[in-house]
Coordinates of C-alpha atoms and ligand atoms in Angstrom, one line a residue:
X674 CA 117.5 100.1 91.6
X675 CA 113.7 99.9 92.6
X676 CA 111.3 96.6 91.2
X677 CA 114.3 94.4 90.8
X678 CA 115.0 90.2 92.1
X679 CA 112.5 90.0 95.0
X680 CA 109.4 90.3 93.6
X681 CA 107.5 94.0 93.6
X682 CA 108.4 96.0 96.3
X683 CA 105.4 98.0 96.4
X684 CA 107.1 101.3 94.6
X685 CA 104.4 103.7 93.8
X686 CA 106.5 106.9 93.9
X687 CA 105.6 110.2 93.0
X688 CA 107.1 113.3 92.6
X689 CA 104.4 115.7 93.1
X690 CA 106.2 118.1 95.0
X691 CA 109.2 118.3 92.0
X692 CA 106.4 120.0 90.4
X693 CA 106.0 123.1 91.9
X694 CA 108.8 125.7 90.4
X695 CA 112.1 125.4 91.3
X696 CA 112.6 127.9 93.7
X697 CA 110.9 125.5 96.6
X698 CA 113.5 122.7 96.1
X699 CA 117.3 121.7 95.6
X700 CA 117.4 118.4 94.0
X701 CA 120.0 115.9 95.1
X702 CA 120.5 112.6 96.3
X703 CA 121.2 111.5 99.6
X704 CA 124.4 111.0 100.7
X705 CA 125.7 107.2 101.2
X706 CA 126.6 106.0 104.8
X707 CA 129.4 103.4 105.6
X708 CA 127.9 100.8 106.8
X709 CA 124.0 100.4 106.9
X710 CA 122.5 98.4 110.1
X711 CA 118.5 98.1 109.7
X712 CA 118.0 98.7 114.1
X713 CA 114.1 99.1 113.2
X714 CA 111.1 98.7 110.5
X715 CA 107.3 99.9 110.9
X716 CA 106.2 96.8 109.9
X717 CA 102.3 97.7 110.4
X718 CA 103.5 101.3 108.6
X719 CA 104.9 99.3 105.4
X720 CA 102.0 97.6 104.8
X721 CA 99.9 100.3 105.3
X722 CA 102.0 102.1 102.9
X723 CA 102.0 98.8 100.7
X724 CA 105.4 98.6 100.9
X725 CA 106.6 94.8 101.4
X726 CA 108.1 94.6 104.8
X727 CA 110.6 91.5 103.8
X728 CA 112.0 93.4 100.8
X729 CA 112.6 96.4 102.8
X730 CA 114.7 93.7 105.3
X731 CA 116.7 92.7 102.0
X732 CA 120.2 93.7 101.2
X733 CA 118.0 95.7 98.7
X734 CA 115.8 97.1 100.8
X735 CA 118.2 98.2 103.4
X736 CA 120.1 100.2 101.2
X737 CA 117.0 102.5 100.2
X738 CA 116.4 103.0 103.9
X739 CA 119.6 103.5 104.5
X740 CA 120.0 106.2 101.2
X741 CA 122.8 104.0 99.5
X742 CA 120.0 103.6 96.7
X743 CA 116.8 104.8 95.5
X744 CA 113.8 103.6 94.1
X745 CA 113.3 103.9 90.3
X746 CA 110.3 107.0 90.1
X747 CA 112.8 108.9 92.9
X748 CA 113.4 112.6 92.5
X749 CA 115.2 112.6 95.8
X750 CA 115.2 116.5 96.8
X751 CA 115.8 119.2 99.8
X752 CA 112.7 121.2 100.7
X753 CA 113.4 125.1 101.1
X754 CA 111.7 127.1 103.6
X755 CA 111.5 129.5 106.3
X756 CA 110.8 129.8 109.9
X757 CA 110.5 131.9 112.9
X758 CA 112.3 130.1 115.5
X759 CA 111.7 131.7 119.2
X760 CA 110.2 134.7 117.3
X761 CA 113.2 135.5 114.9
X762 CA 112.9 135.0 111.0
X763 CA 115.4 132.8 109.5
X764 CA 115.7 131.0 106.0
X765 CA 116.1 127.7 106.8
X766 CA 115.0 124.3 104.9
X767 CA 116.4 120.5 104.9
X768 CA 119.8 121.0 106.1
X769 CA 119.7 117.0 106.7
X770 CA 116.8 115.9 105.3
X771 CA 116.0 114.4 101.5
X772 CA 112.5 114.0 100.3
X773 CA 112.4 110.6 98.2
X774 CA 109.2 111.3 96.6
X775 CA 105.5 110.5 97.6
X776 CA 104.3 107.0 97.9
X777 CA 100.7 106.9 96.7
X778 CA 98.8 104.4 99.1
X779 CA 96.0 101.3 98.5
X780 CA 93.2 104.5 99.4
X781 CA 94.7 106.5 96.9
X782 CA 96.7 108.8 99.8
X783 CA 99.9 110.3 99.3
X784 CA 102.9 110.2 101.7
X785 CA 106.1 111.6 101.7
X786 CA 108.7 109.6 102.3
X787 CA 111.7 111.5 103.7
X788 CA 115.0 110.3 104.7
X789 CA 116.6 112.8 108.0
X790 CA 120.5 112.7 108.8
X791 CA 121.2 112.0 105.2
X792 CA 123.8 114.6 104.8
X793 CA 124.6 117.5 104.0
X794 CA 122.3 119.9 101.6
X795 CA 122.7 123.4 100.3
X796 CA 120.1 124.8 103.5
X797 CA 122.6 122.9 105.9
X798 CA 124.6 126.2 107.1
X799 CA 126.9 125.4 109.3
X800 CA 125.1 121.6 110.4
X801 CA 126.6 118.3 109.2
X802 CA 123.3 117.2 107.5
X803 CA 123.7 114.5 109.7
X804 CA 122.0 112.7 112.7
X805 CA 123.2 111.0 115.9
X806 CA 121.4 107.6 116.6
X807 CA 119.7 108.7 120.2
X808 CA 117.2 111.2 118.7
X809 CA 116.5 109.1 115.8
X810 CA 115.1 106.5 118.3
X811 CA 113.5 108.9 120.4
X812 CA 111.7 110.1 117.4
X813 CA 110.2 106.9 116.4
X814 CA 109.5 105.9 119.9
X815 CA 107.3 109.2 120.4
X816 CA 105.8 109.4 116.7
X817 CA 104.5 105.6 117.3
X818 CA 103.3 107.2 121.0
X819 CA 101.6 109.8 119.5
X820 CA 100.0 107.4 116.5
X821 CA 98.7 105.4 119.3
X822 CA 97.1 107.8 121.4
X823 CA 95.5 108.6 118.4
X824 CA 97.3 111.7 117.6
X825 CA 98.0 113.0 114.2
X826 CA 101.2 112.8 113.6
X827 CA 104.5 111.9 111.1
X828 CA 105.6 108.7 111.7
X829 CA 109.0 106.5 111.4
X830 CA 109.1 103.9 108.7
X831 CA 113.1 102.7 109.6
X832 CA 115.8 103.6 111.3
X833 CA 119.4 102.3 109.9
X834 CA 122.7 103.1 111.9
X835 CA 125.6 104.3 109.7
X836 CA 128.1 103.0 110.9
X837 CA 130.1 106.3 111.3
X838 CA 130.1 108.7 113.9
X839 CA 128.8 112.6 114.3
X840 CA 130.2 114.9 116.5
X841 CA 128.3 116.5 119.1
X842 CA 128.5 118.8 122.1
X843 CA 129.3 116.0 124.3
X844 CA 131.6 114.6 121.9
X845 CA 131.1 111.3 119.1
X846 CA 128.1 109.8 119.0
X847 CA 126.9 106.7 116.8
X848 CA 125.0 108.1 113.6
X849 CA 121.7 107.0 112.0
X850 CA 119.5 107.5 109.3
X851 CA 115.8 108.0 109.9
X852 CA 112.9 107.6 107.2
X853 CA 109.9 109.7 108.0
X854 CA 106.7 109.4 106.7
X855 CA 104.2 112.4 106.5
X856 CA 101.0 113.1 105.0
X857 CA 103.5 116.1 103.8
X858 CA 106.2 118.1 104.9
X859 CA 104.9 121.9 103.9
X860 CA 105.2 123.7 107.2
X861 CA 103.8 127.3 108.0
X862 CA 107.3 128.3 107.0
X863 CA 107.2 126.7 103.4
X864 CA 104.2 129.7 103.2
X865 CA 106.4 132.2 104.7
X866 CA 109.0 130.9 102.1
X867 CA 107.5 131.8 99.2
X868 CA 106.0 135.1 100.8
X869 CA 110.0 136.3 101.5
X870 CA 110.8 135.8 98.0
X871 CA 108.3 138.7 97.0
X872 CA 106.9 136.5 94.2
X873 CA 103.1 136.2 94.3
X874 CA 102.9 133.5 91.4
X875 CA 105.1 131.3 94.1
X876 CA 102.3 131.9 96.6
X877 CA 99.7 130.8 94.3
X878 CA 101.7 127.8 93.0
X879 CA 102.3 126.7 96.7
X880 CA 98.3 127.0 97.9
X881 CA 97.4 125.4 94.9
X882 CA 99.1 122.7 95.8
X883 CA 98.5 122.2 99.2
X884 CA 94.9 122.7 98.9
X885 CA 95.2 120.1 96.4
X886 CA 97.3 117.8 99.0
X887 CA 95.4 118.6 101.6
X888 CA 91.9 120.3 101.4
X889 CA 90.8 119.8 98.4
X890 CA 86.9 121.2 99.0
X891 CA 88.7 124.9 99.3
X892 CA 89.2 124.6 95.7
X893 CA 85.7 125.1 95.3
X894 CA 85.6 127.7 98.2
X895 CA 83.9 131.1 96.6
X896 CA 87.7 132.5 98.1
X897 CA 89.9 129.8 98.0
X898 CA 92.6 131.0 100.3
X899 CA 90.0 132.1 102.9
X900 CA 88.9 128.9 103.4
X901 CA 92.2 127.5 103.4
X902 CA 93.4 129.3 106.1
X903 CA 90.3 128.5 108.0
X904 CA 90.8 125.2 107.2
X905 CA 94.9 125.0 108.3
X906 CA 93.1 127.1 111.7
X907 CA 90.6 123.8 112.2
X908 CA 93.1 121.6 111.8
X909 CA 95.9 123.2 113.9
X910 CA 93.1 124.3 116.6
X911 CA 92.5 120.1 117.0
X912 CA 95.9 119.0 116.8
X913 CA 96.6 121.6 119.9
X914 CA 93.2 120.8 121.7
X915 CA 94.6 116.6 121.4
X916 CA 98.4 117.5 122.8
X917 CA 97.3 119.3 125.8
X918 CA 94.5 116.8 126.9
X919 CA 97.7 114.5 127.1
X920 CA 100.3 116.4 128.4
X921 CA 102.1 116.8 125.7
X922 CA 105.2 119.4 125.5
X923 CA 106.6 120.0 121.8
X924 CA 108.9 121.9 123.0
X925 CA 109.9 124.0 119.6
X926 CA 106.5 125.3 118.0
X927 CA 109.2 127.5 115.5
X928 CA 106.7 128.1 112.4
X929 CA 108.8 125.6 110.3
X930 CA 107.9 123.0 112.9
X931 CA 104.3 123.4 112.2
X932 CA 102.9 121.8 109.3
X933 CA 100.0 122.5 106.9
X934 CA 98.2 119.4 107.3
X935 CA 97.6 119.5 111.0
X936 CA 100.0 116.4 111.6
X937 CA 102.5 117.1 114.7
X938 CA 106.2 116.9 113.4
X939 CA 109.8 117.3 114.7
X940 CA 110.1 115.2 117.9
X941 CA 113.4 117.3 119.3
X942 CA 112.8 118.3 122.4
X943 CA 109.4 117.1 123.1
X944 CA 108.2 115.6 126.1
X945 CA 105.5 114.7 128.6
X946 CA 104.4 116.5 131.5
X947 CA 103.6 114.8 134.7
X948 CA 102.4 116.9 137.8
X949 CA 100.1 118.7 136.1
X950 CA 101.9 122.6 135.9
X951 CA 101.2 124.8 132.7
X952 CA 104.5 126.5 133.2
X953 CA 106.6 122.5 132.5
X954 CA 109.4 123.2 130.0
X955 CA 111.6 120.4 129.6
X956 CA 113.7 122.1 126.3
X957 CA 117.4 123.3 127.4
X958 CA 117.2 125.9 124.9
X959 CA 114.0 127.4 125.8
X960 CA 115.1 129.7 128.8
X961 CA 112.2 131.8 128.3
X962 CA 109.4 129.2 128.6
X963 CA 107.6 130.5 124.8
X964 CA 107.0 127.1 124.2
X965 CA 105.8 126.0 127.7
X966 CA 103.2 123.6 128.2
X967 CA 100.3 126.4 129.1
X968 CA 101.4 128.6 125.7
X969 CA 101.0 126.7 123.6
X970 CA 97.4 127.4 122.4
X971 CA 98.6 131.3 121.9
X972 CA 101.8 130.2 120.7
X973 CA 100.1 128.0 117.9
X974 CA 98.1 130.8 116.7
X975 CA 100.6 133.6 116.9
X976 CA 102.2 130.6 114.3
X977 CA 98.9 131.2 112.3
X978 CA 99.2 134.8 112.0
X979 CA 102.3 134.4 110.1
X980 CA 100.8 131.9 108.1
X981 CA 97.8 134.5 107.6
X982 CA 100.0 137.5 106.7
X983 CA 102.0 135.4 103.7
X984 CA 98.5 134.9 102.3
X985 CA 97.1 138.6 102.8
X986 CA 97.7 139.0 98.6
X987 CA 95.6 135.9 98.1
X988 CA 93.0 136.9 100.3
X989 CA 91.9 139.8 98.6
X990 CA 93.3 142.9 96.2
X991 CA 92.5 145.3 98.4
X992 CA 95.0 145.3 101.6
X993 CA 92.1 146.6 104.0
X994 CA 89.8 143.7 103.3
X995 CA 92.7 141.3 103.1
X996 CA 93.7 142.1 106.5
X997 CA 89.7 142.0 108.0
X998 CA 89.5 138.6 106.2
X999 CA 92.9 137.3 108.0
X1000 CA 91.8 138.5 111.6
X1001 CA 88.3 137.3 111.3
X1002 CA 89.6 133.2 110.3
X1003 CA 92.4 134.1 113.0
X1004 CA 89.9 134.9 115.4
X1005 CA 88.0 131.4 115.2
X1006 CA 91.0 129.8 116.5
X1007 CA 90.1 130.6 120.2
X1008 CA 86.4 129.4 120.0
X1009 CA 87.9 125.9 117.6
X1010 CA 90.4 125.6 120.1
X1011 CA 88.3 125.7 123.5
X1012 CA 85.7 123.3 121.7
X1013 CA 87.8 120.7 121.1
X1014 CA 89.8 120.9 124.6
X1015 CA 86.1 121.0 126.2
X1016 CA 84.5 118.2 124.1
X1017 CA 88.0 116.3 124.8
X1018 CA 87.8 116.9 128.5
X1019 CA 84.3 115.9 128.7
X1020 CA 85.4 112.3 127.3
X1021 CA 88.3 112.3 130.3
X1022 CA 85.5 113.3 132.5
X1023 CA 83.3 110.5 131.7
X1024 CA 80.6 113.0 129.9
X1025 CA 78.6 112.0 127.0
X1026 CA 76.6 115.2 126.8
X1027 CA 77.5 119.4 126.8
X1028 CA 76.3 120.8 129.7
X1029 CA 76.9 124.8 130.5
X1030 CA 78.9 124.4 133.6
X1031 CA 81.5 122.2 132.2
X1032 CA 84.1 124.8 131.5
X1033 CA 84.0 125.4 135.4
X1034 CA 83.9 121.6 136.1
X1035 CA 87.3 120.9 134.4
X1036 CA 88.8 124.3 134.8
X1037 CA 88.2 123.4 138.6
X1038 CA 89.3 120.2 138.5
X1039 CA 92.6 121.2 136.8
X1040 CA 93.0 124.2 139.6
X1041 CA 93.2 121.3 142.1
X1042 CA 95.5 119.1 140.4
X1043 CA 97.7 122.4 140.4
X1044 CA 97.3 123.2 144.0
X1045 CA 97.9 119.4 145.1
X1046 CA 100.7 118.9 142.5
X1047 CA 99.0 115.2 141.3
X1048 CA 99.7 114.0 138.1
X1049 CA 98.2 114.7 135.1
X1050 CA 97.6 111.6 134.0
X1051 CA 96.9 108.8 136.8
X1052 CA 94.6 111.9 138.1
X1053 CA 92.1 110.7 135.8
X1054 CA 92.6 107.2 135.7
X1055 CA 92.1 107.7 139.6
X1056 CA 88.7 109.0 139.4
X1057 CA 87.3 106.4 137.6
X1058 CA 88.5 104.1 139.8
X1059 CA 87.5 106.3 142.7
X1060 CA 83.5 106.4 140.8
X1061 CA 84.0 102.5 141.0
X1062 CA 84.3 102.5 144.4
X1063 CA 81.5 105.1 144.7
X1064 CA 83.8 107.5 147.0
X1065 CA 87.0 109.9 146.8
X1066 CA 90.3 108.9 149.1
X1067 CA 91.5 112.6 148.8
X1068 CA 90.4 115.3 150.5
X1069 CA 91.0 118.1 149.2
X1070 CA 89.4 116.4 146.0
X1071 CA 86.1 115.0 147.4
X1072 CA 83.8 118.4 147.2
X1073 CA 84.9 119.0 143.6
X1074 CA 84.6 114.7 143.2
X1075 CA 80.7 115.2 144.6
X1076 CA 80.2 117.6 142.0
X1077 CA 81.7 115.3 139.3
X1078 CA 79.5 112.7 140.7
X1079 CA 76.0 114.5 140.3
X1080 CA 76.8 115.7 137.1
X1081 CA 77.6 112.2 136.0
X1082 CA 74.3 111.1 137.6
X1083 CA 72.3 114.2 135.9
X1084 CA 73.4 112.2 132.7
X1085 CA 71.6 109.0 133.5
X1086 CA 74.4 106.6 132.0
X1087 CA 75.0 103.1 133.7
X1088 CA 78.3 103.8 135.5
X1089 CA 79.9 100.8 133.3
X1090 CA 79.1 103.3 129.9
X1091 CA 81.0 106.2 132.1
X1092 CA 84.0 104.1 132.7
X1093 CA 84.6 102.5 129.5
X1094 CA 84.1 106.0 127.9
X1095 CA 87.1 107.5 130.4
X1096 CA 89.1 104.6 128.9
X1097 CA 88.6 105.7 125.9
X1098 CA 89.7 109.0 126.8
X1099 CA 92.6 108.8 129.5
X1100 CA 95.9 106.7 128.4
X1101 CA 96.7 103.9 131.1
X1102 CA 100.4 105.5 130.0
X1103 CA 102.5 108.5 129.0
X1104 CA 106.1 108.3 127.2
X1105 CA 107.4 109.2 130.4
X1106 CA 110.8 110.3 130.6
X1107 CA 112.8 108.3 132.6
X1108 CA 111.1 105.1 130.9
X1109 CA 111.7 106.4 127.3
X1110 CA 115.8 107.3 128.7
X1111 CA 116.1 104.0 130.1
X1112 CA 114.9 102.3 126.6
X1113 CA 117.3 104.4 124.2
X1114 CA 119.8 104.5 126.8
X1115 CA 119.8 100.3 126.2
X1116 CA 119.0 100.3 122.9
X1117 CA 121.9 102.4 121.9
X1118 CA 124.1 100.1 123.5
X1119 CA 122.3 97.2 121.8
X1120 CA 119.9 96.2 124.1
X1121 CA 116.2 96.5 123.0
X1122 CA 114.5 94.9 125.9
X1123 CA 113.0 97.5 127.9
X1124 CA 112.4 99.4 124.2
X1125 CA 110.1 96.9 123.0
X1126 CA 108.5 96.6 126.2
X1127 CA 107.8 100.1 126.7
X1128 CA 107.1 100.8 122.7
X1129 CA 104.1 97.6 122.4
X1130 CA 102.5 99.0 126.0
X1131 CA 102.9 102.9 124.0
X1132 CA 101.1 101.1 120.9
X1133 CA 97.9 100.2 122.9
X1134 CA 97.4 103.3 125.8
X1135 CA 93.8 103.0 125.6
X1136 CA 91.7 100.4 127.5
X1137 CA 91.0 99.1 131.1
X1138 CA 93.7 96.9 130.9
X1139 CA 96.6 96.9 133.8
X1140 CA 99.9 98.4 133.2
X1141 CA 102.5 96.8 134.1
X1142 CA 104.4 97.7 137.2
X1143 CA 107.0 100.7 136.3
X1144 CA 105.0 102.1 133.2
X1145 CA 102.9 104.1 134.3
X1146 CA 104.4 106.1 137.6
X1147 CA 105.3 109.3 136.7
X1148 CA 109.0 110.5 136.8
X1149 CA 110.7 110.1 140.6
X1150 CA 110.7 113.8 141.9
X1151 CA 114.6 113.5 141.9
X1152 CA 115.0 112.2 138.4
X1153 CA 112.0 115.0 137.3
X1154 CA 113.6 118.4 139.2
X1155 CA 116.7 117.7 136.5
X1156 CA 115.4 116.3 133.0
X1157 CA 116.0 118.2 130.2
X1158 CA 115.5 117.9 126.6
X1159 CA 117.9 118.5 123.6
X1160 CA 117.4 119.4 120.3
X1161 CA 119.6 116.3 119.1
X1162 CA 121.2 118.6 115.9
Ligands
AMP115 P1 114.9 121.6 113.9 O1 115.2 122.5 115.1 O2 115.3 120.2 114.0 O3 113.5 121.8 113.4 O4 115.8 122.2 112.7 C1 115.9 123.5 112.3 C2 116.7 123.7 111.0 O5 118.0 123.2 111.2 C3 116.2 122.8 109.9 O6 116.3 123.6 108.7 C4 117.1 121.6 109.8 O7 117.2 121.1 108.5 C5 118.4 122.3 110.3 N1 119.3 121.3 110.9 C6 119.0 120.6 112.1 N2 120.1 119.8 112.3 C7 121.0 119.9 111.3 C8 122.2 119.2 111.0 N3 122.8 118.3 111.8 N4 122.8 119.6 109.8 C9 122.3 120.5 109.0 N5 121.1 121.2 109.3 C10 120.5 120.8 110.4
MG116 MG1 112.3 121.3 112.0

C-alpha cells in the first residue's frame, strides 16, 4: 500500500527506532479490525505532519489509520520496556500498541506514529491488546487540551471505531483504534529496560539514540550521559512546573508513563482539579493518593532517580563517583522545578519582574484558596477582573488582594499590560469533568455536538475572550464529591 491512486500522501517514514538491537522491539503488524469508521482526524496535526488530510479520509487512508494497511517504509513494531507502577517493578511494553515508524516533518522533526488498541502483542500478558472507544476519545480530547494550553504533550492524529466490541469490567463496549503521535515513545522505563537486562552495550545503544532523538548538544557534553540526565531533569522539571500551574492530575506517573523527551503521555486516568486541594485524586485505582495532585513534583523525581540509577555505569567507571554524579543532577530538580512554578505563577499573577517575596505572595495566595475552597482556576481569572474594578468582593481575600495590588504597582506596568499578561497565563477554561463526560458520553452514542463545542473552546483557552455559559464553572459539588477516573484497559 503507501504512494498509490491519490496523489502523494505525504509518506516520509522512518524506521529509526528498528535500528537499535533487537532486544528493544518485537516486530509485527497490527492486527486488522472489522469494520473501520474514521469518528475523527487532526486535520491541523496532518498537515503539520505533512500528511494530506483528504487521502487520510480515503478508503485508502482509513485503512492505515485504522491498521488494515500500512504505508510502504513501515516496520510496524511493539516497543519493550519496563516500569515501576505504584512503586513495584514490572516488565511491561506495548501490550496494545504498534509503532508504525517515524514520520520525518517539513522542519526536519521526527514523530512517531503509533497506532493503540491494535491488538494483541507478545508484552500483552493477560490484556486483549485492544481498546474501548470512550478512552480513545477522552485521550484526544485532553492531548488537543493540553496542546492548547500550551503543554507539551503526544497528541491524536485519528481515531477509527472497529466495529467490534471489547469486553470490560462493566461488560461490552464499542472498540477503537487510536493513532498517537509523539516526539517519541522512550519512557524512563525503556532506560530501566535495558538496565534489567544486565547488558551495558544495550544502555549505550539506547542513550545514544535518544540523545540523538532528543538532545543532541549532550553528544558533545565532556560526559555525555551527565548531561543527558540533566537534560531529561530540565525537561521533566518544566513539564511538571506547566501541569500544576493548571491543575492538572495525571493520575499514573508509573516510570513507563514518563517519557524522555519531556512530552506528557498516557491520558488514563487524568484529570483536572477544581477547588484548589493538593490532596485531589480522581484515579479509582490509586487508594493511596502516590499520584495526588500535591505529589507530584516528588513523585516525578523519585521517577528520575530510577532513570538515574539505570545510567550509574554510564556515568562513570568508578561506582562512588557514578553515584555523586547521579545525586548531584537529581538534586537540581528541586531548584528547576520551583523556578519554573514561580516564574509560571508570576505570569498568573500579572508579574513581569522577580521580586524576593514572591514565593510568599503565591504560596499565600494559594493557602487562601485552600482555606476558602475557591477554584483553582476562575480564582485567577477573578482577580484580574477584581484589579479591573480596582477592588476585592471577598473578604477573606482583600488583605492578601492589597498586597497583590502594591506589588503590581511597585512594577510600574499600565494595568492593561498586567491584564493581558494574566490572559496569557490563566485558561478562560479547564477540561472539566462533567463537560468532557457529557461530550464522550454523546459522542459515543453518535452525537458530537457538545464534543466539538467543548473541543474548539479547549483549542483556544488563552485570551480575554468570554466563555460561553457552562464551560467554564467548575464541577457541581454533587457531581464532584463522586467522579472518578478509570484506567480504560
Ligand atoms: P497503562 O497503564 O495504560 O500505561 O498500561 C500499562 C501497561 O499495560 C502497558 O504495557 C500497556 O501496553 C499494557 N496494557 C494496557 N491495556 C492493555 C490491553 N487492553 N491489552 C494488553 N495490554 C495492555
Ligand atoms: Mg502507559
Amino acid at each position: 500500500m503507501g504512494d498509490r491512486s491519490i496523489g502523494n500522501p505525504g509518506w516520509k517514514l522512518e524506521a529509526t527506532y528498528a535500528s537499535l538491537p533487537g532486544d528493544f522491539f518485537q516486530e509485527l503488524p497490527p492486527q486488522t479490525v472489522r469494520e473501520p469508521e474514521l469518528l475523527l482526524l487532526n486535520e491541523g496535526l496532518a498537515q503539520d505532519l505533512g500528511l494530506d488530510a483528504a487521502w487520510l479520509r480515503s478508503g485508502e487512508g482509513l485503512a492505515v489509520l485504522a491498521g488494515n494497511a500500512l504505508p510502504a517504509d513501515s516496520r510496524p513494531l511493539a516497543q519493550a520496556y519496563c516500569g515501576h507502577q505504584f512503586g513495584h517493578f514490572t516488565m511491561l511494553g506495548d501490550g496494545r500498541a504498534i509503532l508504525i515508524g517515524e514520520q520525518r516533518d517539513a522542519q526536519g522533526s521526527l514523530w512517531d506514529l503509533q497506532y493503540k488498541g491494535s491488538g494483541r502483542t507478545p508484552y500483552s500478558r493477560g490484556g486483549d491488546g485492544r481498546a474501548a472507544l470512550k478512552p480513545m476519545l477522552r485521550e484526544f480530547l485532553i492531548s488537543e487540551a493540553m496542546h492548547g494550553l500550551g503543554i507539551p504533550t503526544t497528541r491524536s492524529l485519528a481515531v477509527v471505531a472497529t466495529g467490534e466490541e471489547v469486553l470490560r469490567q462493566t461488560g461490552p463496549e464499542p472498540g477503537a483504534v487510536m493513532l498517537r503521535v509523539a516526539s517519541s515513545h522512550l519512557r524512563v522505563g525503556t532506560f530501566q529496560y535495558a538496565a534489567a537486562k544486565g547488558n551495558a552495550a544495550l544502555s549505550q545503544a539506547l542513550l545514544g539514540y535518544a540523545i540523538a532523538r532528543h538532545y543532541p548538544a549532550c553528544a558533545a557534553a565532556k560526559n555525555p550521559a551527565e548531561a543527558f540526565l540533566e537534560a531529561v531533569i530540565q525537561a521533566q522539571a518544566g513539564l511538571i512546573a506547566r501541569w500544576m500551574l493548571v491543575g492538572f492530575i495525571h493520575g499514573v506517573m508509573n516510570t513507563d508513563n514518563m517519557t524522555i523527551s519531556g512530552e506528557s503521555i498516557d491520558y488514563g486516568p487524568c484529570a483536572f482539579m477544581d477547588a484548589y486541594y493538593p490532596q485531589t485524586v480522581f484515579s479509582s485505582i490509586d487508594h493511596h493518593g502516590r499520584y495526588a495532585y500535591g505529589n507530584q513534583p516528588s513523585i516525578a523525581q523519585w521517577n528520575l532517580a530510577r532513570l538515574a540509577e539505570t545510567l550509574l555505569p554510564l556515568l562513570s567507571e568508578d561506582e562512588q563517583k557514578a553515584l555523586a554524579l547521579a545525586n548531584a543532577s537529581l538534586r537540581s530538580f528541586g531548584d528547576a522545578y520551583r523556578a519554573a512554578w514561580l516564574a509560571g505563577m508570576r505570569g498568573k499573577l500579572g508579574l513581569a519582574n522577580a521580586h524576593g517575596d514572591d514565593q510568599a505572595l503565591c504560596d499565600d495566595f494559594l493557602e487562601i484558596l485552600l482555606q476558602q475552597g475557591r477554584d483553582f482556576t476562575n480564582s485567577f481569572r477573578d482577580l484580574s477582573l477584581w484589579l479591573q474594578a480596582g477592588s476585592c468582593p471577598e473578604a477573606a481575600l482583600a488583605p492578601w488582594f492589597a498586597r497583590w495590588q502594591e506589588r503590581i504597582a511597585s512594577e510600574g506596568g499600565r494595568l492593561e499590560q498586567v491584564r493581558a499578561r494574566m490572559a496569557r497565563h490563566n485558561p478562560r477554561l479547564i477540561p472539566r469533568n462533567h463537560r468532557v463526560e457529557e461530550a464522550l458520553e454523546q459522542a459515543e452514542a453518535g452525537n458530537w455536538q457538545a464534543w466539538d463545542h467543548l473541543l474548539a473552546h479547549l483549542r483556544q483557552p488563552y485570551g480575554e475572550a468570554e466563555v460561553p455559559p457552562g464551560l467554564a464553572e467548575p464541577v457541581p459539588e454533587h457531581l464532584a464529591a463522586v467522579y472518578q477516573t478509570f484506567c480504560g484497559t
